[in-house]
Amino acid sequence: MKVMVAVKRVVDYAVKVRIKADKSGVETSNTKMSMNPFCEIAVEEALRIKEAGRASEVVVVSMGGEQCVETIRTGLAMGADRGLHVITQDSSSLFPLAVAKLLQALVSSEQPRLLLLGKQAIDDDCNQTGQMVAGLLGWPQATFASKVSISDDKESVCVEREVDGGIETIQLQLPAVVTADLRLNTPRYATLPNIMKAKKKSIQRVTPEELNVVIGSDLEVLEVTEPPKRKAGVMVASVDELLDKLKNEARVF
Amino acid sequence: MDYDVVIVGAGPAGLAAAIRLKQLCDREKRELSVCVVEKGAEVGSHILSGNVFEPRSLTELFPDWKKQGAPVEIPVSEDKFWLLSSKHAIPLPSPFRNHGNYVISLSQLVRWLGTKAEELGVEIYPGFSASEVLYDDNRVVGIATNDMGIAKNGCKKSTFQKGMELRGRLTLLAEGCRGYLSEEVIRKYQLRKQSGAQHQTYALGIKEVWEVEESKHRPGFVLHTVGWPLNTKTYGGSFLYHMANRQVAVGLVVALDYQNPYLSPYEEYQRFKQHPSIRPMLEGGKVVQYGARTLNEGGFQSIPKTVFPGGALIGCSAGFVNVPKIKGAHTAMKSGLLAAETAFEQLSKGSEPAKLDSYWERLQNSWIWDELNAARNIRPAFHYGLLPGLAVSAFEHYISKGKLPYTLKHGRPDHLSTEVSKKHKPIDYPKPDGVISFDLLTSLYRSNTNHEHDQPSHLLLRDPSIPEKVNLIDYAGLESRYCPARVYEYIPDENEKLTLQINAQNCLHCKACDIKDPPQNIKWTTPEGAGGPGYSIM
C-alpha cells in the first residue's frame, strides 16, 4: 500500500513574524523556513505505518517555488522513499482549494490508499485542504487524528479524532484522507546518515499544466496587518465604575 | 562517516576553508571530501557581527564576488566617530579608514557563502552540534555530534538518536569566539604555552537591527562612539551602521574585564539608545532582530599556536580580530584560506598522518600577522583608563603603527577582573520605554532563539553549590546581569532563600558566562543541534 503525505513549507514556528512594509503579506526573505509542524507529524505517522508493515512506500509531496525542495528533502531525510514537487511560480497564490485540486490530480496518478496531511498550516491556519481534497476525491475523511490504526487486511483505518467534546473514534474504508493533530506522535529527528542518504533519493517535478489543473485566483489578499497592540489594563475604583466601563466602553452588554 | 576534511562551524572561516579546498580540487583535478557541521538550525543562524566588512579576503576567495551576487552592496559613505557624554556628542577625527569597505549583514553573507560551498560540493550539515573531539593516540581524528532526544532527567526519549562520529584526515575547528571544542583542544595541547601567548580577553556585543523611516535612512552611514554610558574604567563603545532596505544595525560592545558586578551590558545598551544624539536616529522605527555574542579582544598577544596533531584552529576560535579596526571577518576568512591551502597540499602528497604545521608558518608570513602586530598595543593601553587609552591609540595609530619594540600586556583575565559587590553600588538603570528601549524578554523574543525544552541543561556547573555560596554573596549574582538572555536568575525558593535557576532554553550561545564567571564554575556545552538563536540579518 502506498501512503502519500502532503507537506508545506512555512515560516519556522520559533521565528518572530514580521509584516512586509507594503502590508501585502508576511516577510519571508531572510527568514528561516521549515516544514509545517503538523506536516512533520503526518510524515512521522506515515513512516510508522510503513515500519509496522502496513505500507510499502511513503511519498512526500510539496507545492510551490524552488525552495520547496528543501522541505521535501526533510521528509526524505526522515525516511520517506520518494518526493514529488509540484512547481509553481510562487507559493503565495496556492490557496487550499488549488492545493486540493492538485492533490486530487496527483492522487489519481499515484493511486495511494492513504493521503495524510497536517490538520492546518501554521501560517494561514486554514484547516481546509484535507477536507477539500477528500470532498473532491469522494473519499472518507478523518481530521484532527490523535491515533491512526490501519486494519490487518489494509482495507480500513480506525482513527481517534480530537473533537471539542473529547475523543471520537471512527472507522473509514480505505482509500481515505486523514489529517494529523498535535498529539498523534512526536516526529523523529532526521539523522545525519539519513540526511546523506536523502540526497540520493529522487524528487520528481511536475507542473500544474501537466496535471491538467488550472490554479484559479479564488481568493485575493487585500491587506496583512499586525494585531493591535495590547493596551494597558485600567484599574477601576468601584463596581459601579466597572459596570459603566463594561457597558459603555467595552460594550459587553 | 569518513571525510578528508571535517570542519566544525559554518561561519566565515569554516566556509572560506571549505570553498578554497574545493576550488583547489577543481583546479588541480583532485577529489577531496569536505564536510562542515554547524550547530545552528541553518547556515547563518548563529552569525552575529556589526558589520563593516573589508572585502579583501572575499576577493581572494571569489575575485568576481560582485558579479556572483554576494550580498555586499552598500559601500561605506560616511564614517563618524563621537565621544559621548550624557548629553553631548563630540565629533572626533575618525580613526577608521573605511573607504572601500561595505556595510553588510554577516549572517546574510555567510548564508551566501554556504550556497556557494554547496554548489562546489561541500557537504554542509546544519542542525548538528559537534560535542566531542575524537582522539587516537594523542591525535585528533575527527569529531562526534551529540546524542539527540535525551530528556531533562537524562533518560532516552522515544526520539532518541545516537550522535555520529565524523572522522577526518584533518579537522579544522572554526567555532568562533570561545569555541567549545577549540577551548578543549587549546588546553589539551597547551597551544597558548606553545606560542608564548597571553590569555585571551573578550568583550560582549549586544546588537539590534532596526527598520527605520525612509527619511532617516542613509545607506553606508557608519558611526562609532566611545564614552557614555560606559565609565572611564570600562572599555567599550557603540556602533551604528546603515545597511540596505532601511535597516540599521546598532549595538554596544562592552569589554568583559569590567569591574562592577552590578553592570549589565544589556541595560547599558538600552541606556545608550536614549542619548539625545542617538535616539532621533531610531525614533519611528522598529526592531527587527536582537542578539548578542562575545568577541575576542586579545589580538596579537593572545594568538595560540593554531596547529595541533590532526588539525588546526581557524577564525575566531584562534582569535584574529583586529580590535582597533573592530574587524575580524576578513582575518577569519584569510586564516581559513591559509589552512585550506596547507591542508590541500598535505592531503595531496598523501603522507599519513597529514600535518598542518606549515599553516602556522603561513599565518606568520601573512597580512593577518602584519595587521595584528601593528595594532597590538592599542587595546592593552586602555587597561590604564580611557584617556591614556585614547592617547596611546592616537600615538600608535598615527605615528608608531606598532613599529616600536614594546608590547603592552593584557591585565588580569576577564573572570578575575570583577571586584566584589560590596565595593560597588547597584546601578539604577532606567525603565524601558517600549519605544526605543525594551525589557530583556521582549528583546529575546526578537532573537528567534529556541531550544527543545525537554533536554538536559547545556550549561553545566562544576560545583552546583558555588552560585549561592560565591556568586550571590560576593558578586551579587552577576550572571543574572551580564547574561543577555536572562538564562541565570536568582529566585526565592519555598524557604525564601535565593537559588539559581538556569533557563537554558533562552540561551543565545554568546559564551559570556563561560568567560566571565569569577570562579569559572559555569561551563557552556553544546545543546542539541538546531537550538539557539535564529539570526538572519545580524
PDB file of C-alpha atoms in Angstrom, chain A:
ATOM      1  CA  MET A   1       0.000   0.000   0.000  1.00  0.00           C
ATOM      2  CA  LYS A   2       1.272   3.429  -0.895  1.00  0.00           C
ATOM      3  CA  VAL A   3       0.920   6.336   1.529  1.00  0.00           C
ATOM      4  CA  MET A   4       1.155   9.905   0.257  1.00  0.00           C
ATOM      5  CA  VAL A   5       1.908  12.784   2.616  1.00  0.00           C
ATOM      6  CA  ALA A   6       1.414  16.426   1.650  1.00  0.00           C
ATOM      7  CA  VAL A   7       3.794  18.855   3.376  1.00  0.00           C
ATOM      8  CA  LYS A   8       4.036  22.643   3.397  1.00  0.00           C
ATOM      9  CA  ARG A   9       6.977  24.982   3.781  1.00  0.00           C
ATOM     10  CA  VAL A  10       6.147  27.710   6.300  1.00  0.00           C
ATOM     11  CA  VAL A  11       7.917  30.315   8.438  1.00  0.00           C
ATOM     12  CA  ASP A  12       9.609  28.409  11.271  1.00  0.00           C
ATOM     13  CA  TYR A  13       7.441  28.295  14.386  1.00  0.00           C
ATOM     14  CA  ALA A  14      10.091  29.899  16.607  1.00  0.00           C
ATOM     15  CA  VAL A  15      10.645  32.919  14.362  1.00  0.00           C
ATOM     16  CA  LYS A  16       9.111  36.244  15.237  1.00  0.00           C
ATOM     17  CA  VAL A  17       6.965  37.031  12.225  1.00  0.00           C
ATOM     18  CA  ARG A  18       7.187  40.430  10.539  1.00  0.00           C
ATOM     19  CA  ILE A  19       4.823  42.080   8.106  1.00  0.00           C
ATOM     20  CA  LYS A  20       6.160  43.472   4.843  1.00  0.00           C
ATOM     21  CA  ALA A  21       6.238  47.249   4.640  1.00  0.00           C
ATOM     22  CA  ASP A  22       3.611  47.283   1.870  1.00  0.00           C
ATOM     23  CA  LYS A  23       1.259  45.132   4.010  1.00  0.00           C
ATOM     24  CA  SER A  24       0.944  42.603   1.208  1.00  0.00           C
ATOM     25  CA  GLY A  25       1.994  39.722   3.397  1.00  0.00           C
ATOM     26  CA  VAL A  26       4.446  38.312   5.863  1.00  0.00           C
ATOM     27  CA  GLU A  27       8.168  38.905   5.297  1.00  0.00           C
ATOM     28  CA  THR A  28       9.750  35.648   4.152  1.00  0.00           C
ATOM     29  CA  SER A  29      13.047  36.849   2.722  1.00  0.00           C
ATOM     30  CA  ASN A  30      15.938  36.362   5.167  1.00  0.00           C
ATOM     31  CA  THR A  31      13.543  34.372   7.333  1.00  0.00           C
ATOM     32  CA  LYS A  32      14.003  30.811   8.477  1.00  0.00           C
ATOM     33  CA  MET A  33      11.500  28.436   6.865  1.00  0.00           C
ATOM     34  CA  SER A  34      10.718  24.881   7.974  1.00  0.00           C
ATOM     35  CA  MET A  35       8.277  22.074   7.382  1.00  0.00           C
ATOM     36  CA  ASN A  36       4.912  22.853   8.986  1.00  0.00           C
ATOM     37  CA  PRO A  37       4.901  21.083  12.397  1.00  0.00           C
ATOM     38  CA  PHE A  38       1.611  19.270  11.701  1.00  0.00           C
ATOM     39  CA  CYS A  39       3.007  18.079   8.365  1.00  0.00           C
ATOM     40  CA  GLU A  40       6.028  16.669  10.209  1.00  0.00           C
ATOM     41  CA  ILE A  41       3.643  14.723  12.409  1.00  0.00           C
ATOM     42  CA  ALA A  42       1.885  13.421   9.292  1.00  0.00           C
ATOM     43  CA  VAL A  43       5.200  12.273   7.792  1.00  0.00           C
ATOM     44  CA  GLU A  44       6.119  10.559  11.065  1.00  0.00           C
ATOM     45  CA  GLU A  45       2.799   8.705  11.095  1.00  0.00           C
ATOM     46  CA  ALA A  46       3.295   7.553   7.504  1.00  0.00           C
ATOM     47  CA  LEU A  47       6.750   6.244   8.410  1.00  0.00           C
ATOM     48  CA  ARG A  48       5.364   4.380  11.415  1.00  0.00           C
ATOM     49  CA  ILE A  49       2.690   2.798   9.235  1.00  0.00           C
ATOM     50  CA  LYS A  50       5.402   1.625   6.855  1.00  0.00           C
ATOM     51  CA  GLU A  51       7.590   0.373   9.707  1.00  0.00           C
ATOM     52  CA  ALA A  52       4.592  -1.598  11.039  1.00  0.00           C
ATOM     53  CA  GLY A  53       4.456  -3.359   7.695  1.00  0.00           C
ATOM     54  CA  ARG A  54       1.154  -1.815   6.606  1.00  0.00           C
ATOM     55  CA  ALA A  55       2.603   0.311   3.787  1.00  0.00           C
ATOM     56  CA  SER A  56       5.211  -0.357   1.154  1.00  0.00           C
ATOM     57  CA  GLU A  57       6.071   3.166   0.107  1.00  0.00           C
ATOM     58  CA  VAL A  58       5.845   6.679   1.532  1.00  0.00           C
ATOM     59  CA  VAL A  59       5.741   9.537  -0.984  1.00  0.00           C
ATOM     60  CA  VAL A  60       6.168  13.128   0.187  1.00  0.00           C
ATOM     61  CA  VAL A  61       4.664  15.902  -1.922  1.00  0.00           C
ATOM     62  CA  SER A  62       5.000  19.676  -1.672  1.00  0.00           C
ATOM     63  CA  MET A  63       3.964  22.559  -3.893  1.00  0.00           C
ATOM     64  CA  GLY A  64       5.429  25.933  -4.634  1.00  0.00           C
ATOM     65  CA  GLY A  65       8.647  27.546  -5.765  1.00  0.00           C
ATOM     66  CA  GLU A  66      12.128  26.067  -5.908  1.00  0.00           C
ATOM     67  CA  GLN A  67      12.719  26.152  -2.156  1.00  0.00           C
ATOM     68  CA  CYS A  68      10.042  23.501  -1.582  1.00  0.00           C
ATOM     69  CA  VAL A  69      12.731  21.016  -2.498  1.00  0.00           C
ATOM     70  CA  GLU A  70      14.350  21.638   0.892  1.00  0.00           C
ATOM     71  CA  THR A  71      11.122  20.709   2.647  1.00  0.00           C
ATOM     72  CA  ILE A  72      10.736  17.576   0.564  1.00  0.00           C
ATOM     73  CA  ARG A  73      14.339  16.640   1.389  1.00  0.00           C
ATOM     74  CA  THR A  74      13.491  16.948   5.089  1.00  0.00           C
ATOM     75  CA  GLY A  75      10.712  14.418   4.564  1.00  0.00           C
ATOM     76  CA  LEU A  76      13.108  12.155   2.667  1.00  0.00           C
ATOM     77  CA  ALA A  77      15.680  12.546   5.430  1.00  0.00           C
ATOM     78  CA  MET A  78      13.108  11.425   7.979  1.00  0.00           C
ATOM     79  CA  GLY A  79      12.665   8.269   5.913  1.00  0.00           C
ATOM     80  CA  ALA A  80      10.217   8.833   3.069  1.00  0.00           C
ATOM     81  CA  ASP A  81      11.051   6.941  -0.118  1.00  0.00           C
ATOM     82  CA  ARG A  82      10.285   9.420  -2.870  1.00  0.00           C
ATOM     83  CA  GLY A  83       9.488  13.081  -3.348  1.00  0.00           C
ATOM     84  CA  LEU A  84       7.081  14.891  -5.636  1.00  0.00           C
ATOM     85  CA  HIS A  85       7.386  18.613  -6.280  1.00  0.00           C
ATOM     86  CA  VAL A  86       4.570  20.497  -7.958  1.00  0.00           C
ATOM     87  CA  ILE A  87       6.424  23.517  -9.177  1.00  0.00           C
ATOM     88  CA  THR A  88       4.533  26.790  -9.368  1.00  0.00           C
ATOM     89  CA  GLN A  89       5.649  30.358  -9.994  1.00  0.00           C
ATOM     90  CA  ASP A  90       5.371  31.383  -6.392  1.00  0.00           C
ATOM     91  CA  SER A  91       3.883  29.842  -3.317  1.00  0.00           C
ATOM     92  CA  SER A  92       1.700  32.744  -2.256  1.00  0.00           C
ATOM     93  CA  SER A  93      -1.074  32.019  -4.786  1.00  0.00           C
ATOM     94  CA  LEU A  94      -1.549  28.446  -3.597  1.00  0.00           C
ATOM     95  CA  PHE A  95      -4.699  28.622  -1.516  1.00  0.00           C
ATOM     96  CA  PRO A  96      -6.279  25.441  -0.093  1.00  0.00           C
ATOM     97  CA  LEU A  97      -8.663  24.818  -2.975  1.00  0.00           C
ATOM     98  CA  ALA A  98      -5.822  24.986  -5.519  1.00  0.00           C
ATOM     99  CA  VAL A  99      -3.721  22.633  -3.397  1.00  0.00           C
ATOM    100  CA  ALA A 100      -6.680  20.262  -3.042  1.00  0.00           C
ATOM    101  CA  LYS A 101      -7.210  20.188  -6.814  1.00  0.00           C
ATOM    102  CA  LEU A 102      -3.513  19.493  -7.393  1.00  0.00           C
ATOM    103  CA  LEU A 103      -3.555  16.742  -4.774  1.00  0.00           C
ATOM    104  CA  GLN A 104      -6.615  15.242  -6.436  1.00  0.00           C
ATOM    105  CA  ALA A 105      -4.690  15.062  -9.724  1.00  0.00           C
ATOM    106  CA  LEU A 106      -1.629  13.569  -8.036  1.00  0.00           C
ATOM    107  CA  VAL A 107      -3.734  11.002  -6.207  1.00  0.00           C
ATOM    108  CA  SER A 108      -5.303   9.826  -9.443  1.00  0.00           C
ATOM    109  CA  SER A 109      -1.857   9.244 -10.979  1.00  0.00           C
ATOM    110  CA  GLU A 110      -0.059   7.905  -7.882  1.00  0.00           C
ATOM    111  CA  GLN A 111      -3.004   5.901  -6.512  1.00  0.00           C
ATOM    112  CA  PRO A 112      -2.134   5.956  -2.801  1.00  0.00           C
ATOM    113  CA  ARG A 113      -4.564   4.258  -0.429  1.00  0.00           C
ATOM    114  CA  LEU A 114      -3.977   6.785   2.317  1.00  0.00           C
ATOM    115  CA  LEU A 115      -3.451  10.534   1.996  1.00  0.00           C
ATOM    116  CA  LEU A 116      -2.023  12.105   5.158  1.00  0.00           C
ATOM    117  CA  LEU A 117      -1.817  15.840   5.798  1.00  0.00           C
ATOM    118  CA  GLY A 118      -1.255  18.121   8.763  1.00  0.00           C
ATOM    119  CA  LYS A 119      -4.538  19.448  10.104  1.00  0.00           C
ATOM    120  CA  GLN A 120      -3.580  23.021   9.217  1.00  0.00           C
ATOM    121  CA  ALA A 121      -0.608  25.165   8.313  1.00  0.00           C
ATOM    122  CA  ILE A 122       0.751  27.499  10.961  1.00  0.00           C
ATOM    123  CA  ASP A 123       0.963  30.405   8.531  1.00  0.00           C
ATOM    124  CA  ASP A 124      -2.647  30.614   7.386  1.00  0.00           C
ATOM    125  CA  ASP A 125      -4.376  28.324   9.938  1.00  0.00           C
ATOM    126  CA  CYS A 126      -6.861  27.436   7.187  1.00  0.00           C
ATOM    127  CA  ASN A 127      -7.617  23.843   8.221  1.00  0.00           C
ATOM    128  CA  GLN A 128      -9.295  23.292   4.823  1.00  0.00           C
ATOM    129  CA  THR A 129      -7.054  21.385   2.438  1.00  0.00           C
ATOM    130  CA  GLY A 130      -7.587  17.888   3.870  1.00  0.00           C
ATOM    131  CA  GLN A 131     -11.326  18.324   3.947  1.00  0.00           C
ATOM    132  CA  MET A 132     -11.483  19.794   0.431  1.00  0.00           C
ATOM    133  CA  VAL A 133      -9.387  17.082  -1.191  1.00  0.00           C
ATOM    134  CA  ALA A 134     -11.488  14.378   0.483  1.00  0.00           C
ATOM    135  CA  GLY A 135     -14.568  16.050  -0.967  1.00  0.00           C
ATOM    136  CA  LEU A 136     -13.039  16.312  -4.445  1.00  0.00           C
ATOM    137  CA  LEU A 137     -11.932  12.670  -4.351  1.00  0.00           C
ATOM    138  CA  GLY A 138     -15.142  11.434  -2.798  1.00  0.00           C
ATOM    139  CA  TRP A 139     -13.027   9.723  -0.118  1.00  0.00           C
ATOM    140  CA  PRO A 140     -13.925   9.379   3.568  1.00  0.00           C
ATOM    141  CA  GLN A 141     -12.035  11.758   5.872  1.00  0.00           C
ATOM    142  CA  ALA A 142     -10.873  11.757   9.493  1.00  0.00           C
ATOM    143  CA  THR A 143      -9.488  15.082  10.670  1.00  0.00           C
ATOM    144  CA  PHE A 144      -7.642  16.034  13.897  1.00  0.00           C
ATOM    145  CA  ALA A 145      -6.333  12.485  14.258  1.00  0.00           C
ATOM    146  CA  SER A 146      -4.686  11.634  17.565  1.00  0.00           C
ATOM    147  CA  LYS A 147      -4.388   7.929  16.788  1.00  0.00           C
ATOM    148  CA  VAL A 148      -4.332   6.066  13.478  1.00  0.00           C
ATOM    149  CA  SER A 149      -4.534   2.265  13.110  1.00  0.00           C
ATOM    150  CA  ILE A 150      -4.649   0.529   9.757  1.00  0.00           C
ATOM    151  CA  SER A 151      -6.565  -2.740   9.880  1.00  0.00           C
ATOM    152  CA  ASP A 152      -4.707  -6.017   9.339  1.00  0.00           C
ATOM    153  CA  ASP A 153      -6.359  -6.549   5.959  1.00  0.00           C
ATOM    154  CA  LYS A 154      -5.430  -2.971   4.978  1.00  0.00           C
ATOM    155  CA  GLU A 155      -8.995  -2.298   3.870  1.00  0.00           C
ATOM    156  CA  SER A 156      -9.911   0.176   6.596  1.00  0.00           C
ATOM    157  CA  VAL A 157      -8.399   2.579   9.081  1.00  0.00           C
ATOM    158  CA  CYS A 158      -9.526   3.311  12.622  1.00  0.00           C
ATOM    159  CA  VAL A 159      -8.934   6.905  13.682  1.00  0.00           C
ATOM    160  CA  GLU A 160      -9.344   8.620  17.045  1.00  0.00           C
ATOM    161  CA  ARG A 161     -10.221  12.277  16.478  1.00  0.00           C
ATOM    162  CA  GLU A 162      -9.764  15.114  18.921  1.00  0.00           C
ATOM    163  CA  VAL A 163     -13.080  16.913  18.968  1.00  0.00           C
ATOM    164  CA  ASP A 164     -14.498  19.575  21.276  1.00  0.00           C
ATOM    165  CA  GLY A 165     -16.365  17.054  23.380  1.00  0.00           C
ATOM    166  CA  GLY A 166     -13.475  14.616  23.763  1.00  0.00           C
ATOM    167  CA  ILE A 167     -12.269  11.813  21.510  1.00  0.00           C
ATOM    168  CA  GLU A 168     -14.347  10.445  18.662  1.00  0.00           C
ATOM    169  CA  THR A 169     -13.389   7.068  17.224  1.00  0.00           C
ATOM    170  CA  ILE A 170     -14.383   6.344  13.660  1.00  0.00           C
ATOM    171  CA  GLN A 171     -13.587   3.690  11.118  1.00  0.00           C
ATOM    172  CA  LEU A 172     -13.085   4.553   7.471  1.00  0.00           C
ATOM    173  CA  GLN A 173     -12.879   2.421   4.371  1.00  0.00           C
ATOM    174  CA  LEU A 174      -9.603   2.891   2.510  1.00  0.00           C
ATOM    175  CA  PRO A 175      -8.702   4.833   0.457  1.00  0.00           C
ATOM    176  CA  ALA A 176      -9.143   7.741   2.872  1.00  0.00           C
ATOM    177  CA  VAL A 177      -7.834  11.155   3.875  1.00  0.00           C
ATOM    178  CA  VAL A 178      -6.532  11.689   7.418  1.00  0.00           C
ATOM    179  CA  THR A 179      -5.243  14.965   8.866  1.00  0.00           C
ATOM    180  CA  ALA A 180      -2.839  14.906  11.817  1.00  0.00           C
ATOM    181  CA  ASP A 181      -3.260  16.732  15.084  1.00  0.00           C
ATOM    182  CA  LEU A 182      -0.577  17.565  17.637  1.00  0.00           C
ATOM    183  CA  ARG A 183      -0.857  14.534  19.883  1.00  0.00           C
ATOM    184  CA  LEU A 184      -0.689  11.947  17.119  1.00  0.00           C
ATOM    185  CA  ASN A 185       3.045  11.376  17.582  1.00  0.00           C
ATOM    186  CA  THR A 186       6.418  13.034  18.190  1.00  0.00           C
ATOM    187  CA  PRO A 187       8.307  13.326  14.893  1.00  0.00           C
ATOM    188  CA  ARG A 188      11.731  11.749  14.737  1.00  0.00           C
ATOM    189  CA  TYR A 189      14.940  13.687  14.197  1.00  0.00           C
ATOM    190  CA  ALA A 190      16.464  13.360  10.759  1.00  0.00           C
ATOM    191  CA  THR A 191      19.792  11.691  11.472  1.00  0.00           C
ATOM    192  CA  LEU A 192      22.980  12.637   9.674  1.00  0.00           C
ATOM    193  CA  PRO A 193      23.235   9.299   7.798  1.00  0.00           C
ATOM    194  CA  ASN A 194      19.601   9.678   6.668  1.00  0.00           C
ATOM    195  CA  ILE A 195      20.189  13.244   5.524  1.00  0.00           C
ATOM    196  CA  MET A 196      23.124  11.991   3.487  1.00  0.00           C
ATOM    197  CA  LYS A 197      21.005   9.165   2.009  1.00  0.00           C
ATOM    198  CA  ALA A 198      18.179  11.576   1.239  1.00  0.00           C
ATOM    199  CA  LYS A 199      20.373  13.489  -1.181  1.00  0.00           C
ATOM    200  CA  LYS A 200      20.301  10.460  -3.452  1.00  0.00           C
ATOM    201  CA  LYS A 201      16.542   9.884  -3.287  1.00  0.00           C
ATOM    202  CA  SER A 202      14.567  11.092  -6.272  1.00  0.00           C
ATOM    203  CA  ILE A 203      12.303  14.114  -6.371  1.00  0.00           C
ATOM    204  CA  GLN A 204      10.025  14.186  -9.382  1.00  0.00           C
ATOM    205  CA  ARG A 205       8.952  17.591 -10.660  1.00  0.00           C
ATOM    206  CA  VAL A 206       5.622  18.258 -12.266  1.00  0.00           C
ATOM    207  CA  THR A 207       3.750  21.420 -13.246  1.00  0.00           C
ATOM    208  CA  PRO A 208       0.046  22.201 -12.755  1.00  0.00           C
ATOM    209  CA  GLU A 209      -0.317  22.229 -16.547  1.00  0.00           C
ATOM    210  CA  GLU A 210       0.985  18.675 -16.767  1.00  0.00           C
ATOM    211  CA  LEU A 211      -1.616  17.701 -14.185  1.00  0.00           C
ATOM    212  CA  ASN A 212      -4.364  19.497 -16.130  1.00  0.00           C
ATOM    213  CA  VAL A 213      -5.161  21.720 -13.183  1.00  0.00           C
ATOM    214  CA  VAL A 214      -5.854  25.407 -13.601  1.00  0.00           C
ATOM    215  CA  ILE A 215      -4.929  27.349 -10.487  1.00  0.00           C
ATOM    216  CA  GLY A 216      -7.623  29.952 -10.222  1.00  0.00           C
ATOM    217  CA  SER A 217      -7.334  33.039  -8.087  1.00  0.00           C
ATOM    218  CA  ASP A 218     -10.400  32.438  -5.979  1.00  0.00           C
ATOM    219  CA  LEU A 219      -9.015  34.470  -3.080  1.00  0.00           C
ATOM    220  CA  GLU A 220      -7.239  37.795  -3.027  1.00  0.00           C
ATOM    221  CA  VAL A 221      -5.284  39.011  -0.013  1.00  0.00           C
ATOM    222  CA  LEU A 222      -6.188  42.649   0.448  1.00  0.00           C
ATOM    223  CA  GLU A 223      -4.000  43.528   3.389  1.00  0.00           C
ATOM    224  CA  VAL A 224      -1.996  41.938   6.186  1.00  0.00           C
ATOM    225  CA  THR A 225      -1.534  43.921   9.396  1.00  0.00           C
ATOM    226  CA  GLU A 226      -0.177  43.198  12.825  1.00  0.00           C
ATOM    227  CA  PRO A 227      -2.722  42.531  15.555  1.00  0.00           C
ATOM    228  CA  PRO A 228      -3.452  45.669  17.595  1.00  0.00           C
ATOM    229  CA  LYS A 229      -1.031  46.140  20.478  1.00  0.00           C
ATOM    230  CA  ARG A 230      -2.451  45.093  23.804  1.00  0.00           C
ATOM    231  CA  LYS A 231      -3.499  48.156  25.706  1.00  0.00           C
ATOM    232  CA  ALA A 232      -2.512  48.540  29.307  1.00  0.00           C
ATOM    233  CA  GLY A 233      -5.059  47.467  31.858  1.00  0.00           C
ATOM    234  CA  VAL A 234      -7.102  50.048  33.712  1.00  0.00           C
ATOM    235  CA  MET A 235      -7.719  49.934  37.459  1.00  0.00           C
ATOM    236  CA  VAL A 236     -11.259  50.757  38.461  1.00  0.00           C
ATOM    237  CA  ALA A 237     -12.212  52.195  41.824  1.00  0.00           C
ATOM    238  CA  SER A 238     -15.655  50.636  42.298  1.00  0.00           C
ATOM    239  CA  VAL A 239     -18.054  48.037  40.967  1.00  0.00           C
ATOM    240  CA  ASP A 240     -20.228  50.821  39.509  1.00  0.00           C
ATOM    241  CA  GLU A 241     -17.280  52.143  37.558  1.00  0.00           C
ATOM    242  CA  LEU A 242     -16.587  48.609  36.302  1.00  0.00           C
ATOM    243  CA  LEU A 243     -20.175  48.166  35.158  1.00  0.00           C
ATOM    244  CA  ASP A 244     -20.094  51.549  33.470  1.00  0.00           C
ATOM    245  CA  LYS A 245     -16.915  50.694  31.568  1.00  0.00           C
ATOM    246  CA  LEU A 246     -18.171  47.242  30.591  1.00  0.00           C
ATOM    247  CA  LYS A 247     -21.359  48.743  29.248  1.00  0.00           C
ATOM    248  CA  ASN A 248     -20.184  51.915  27.626  1.00  0.00           C
ATOM    249  CA  GLU A 249     -16.573  51.256  26.642  1.00  0.00           C
ATOM    250  CA  ALA A 250     -16.181  47.530  26.151  1.00  0.00           C
ATOM    251  CA  ARG A 251     -19.825  47.277  25.120  1.00  0.00           C
ATOM    252  CA  VAL A 252     -20.139  43.824  26.567  1.00  0.00           C
ATOM    253  CA  PHE A 253     -23.850  44.259  27.301  1.00  0.00           C
TER     254      PHE A 253
END
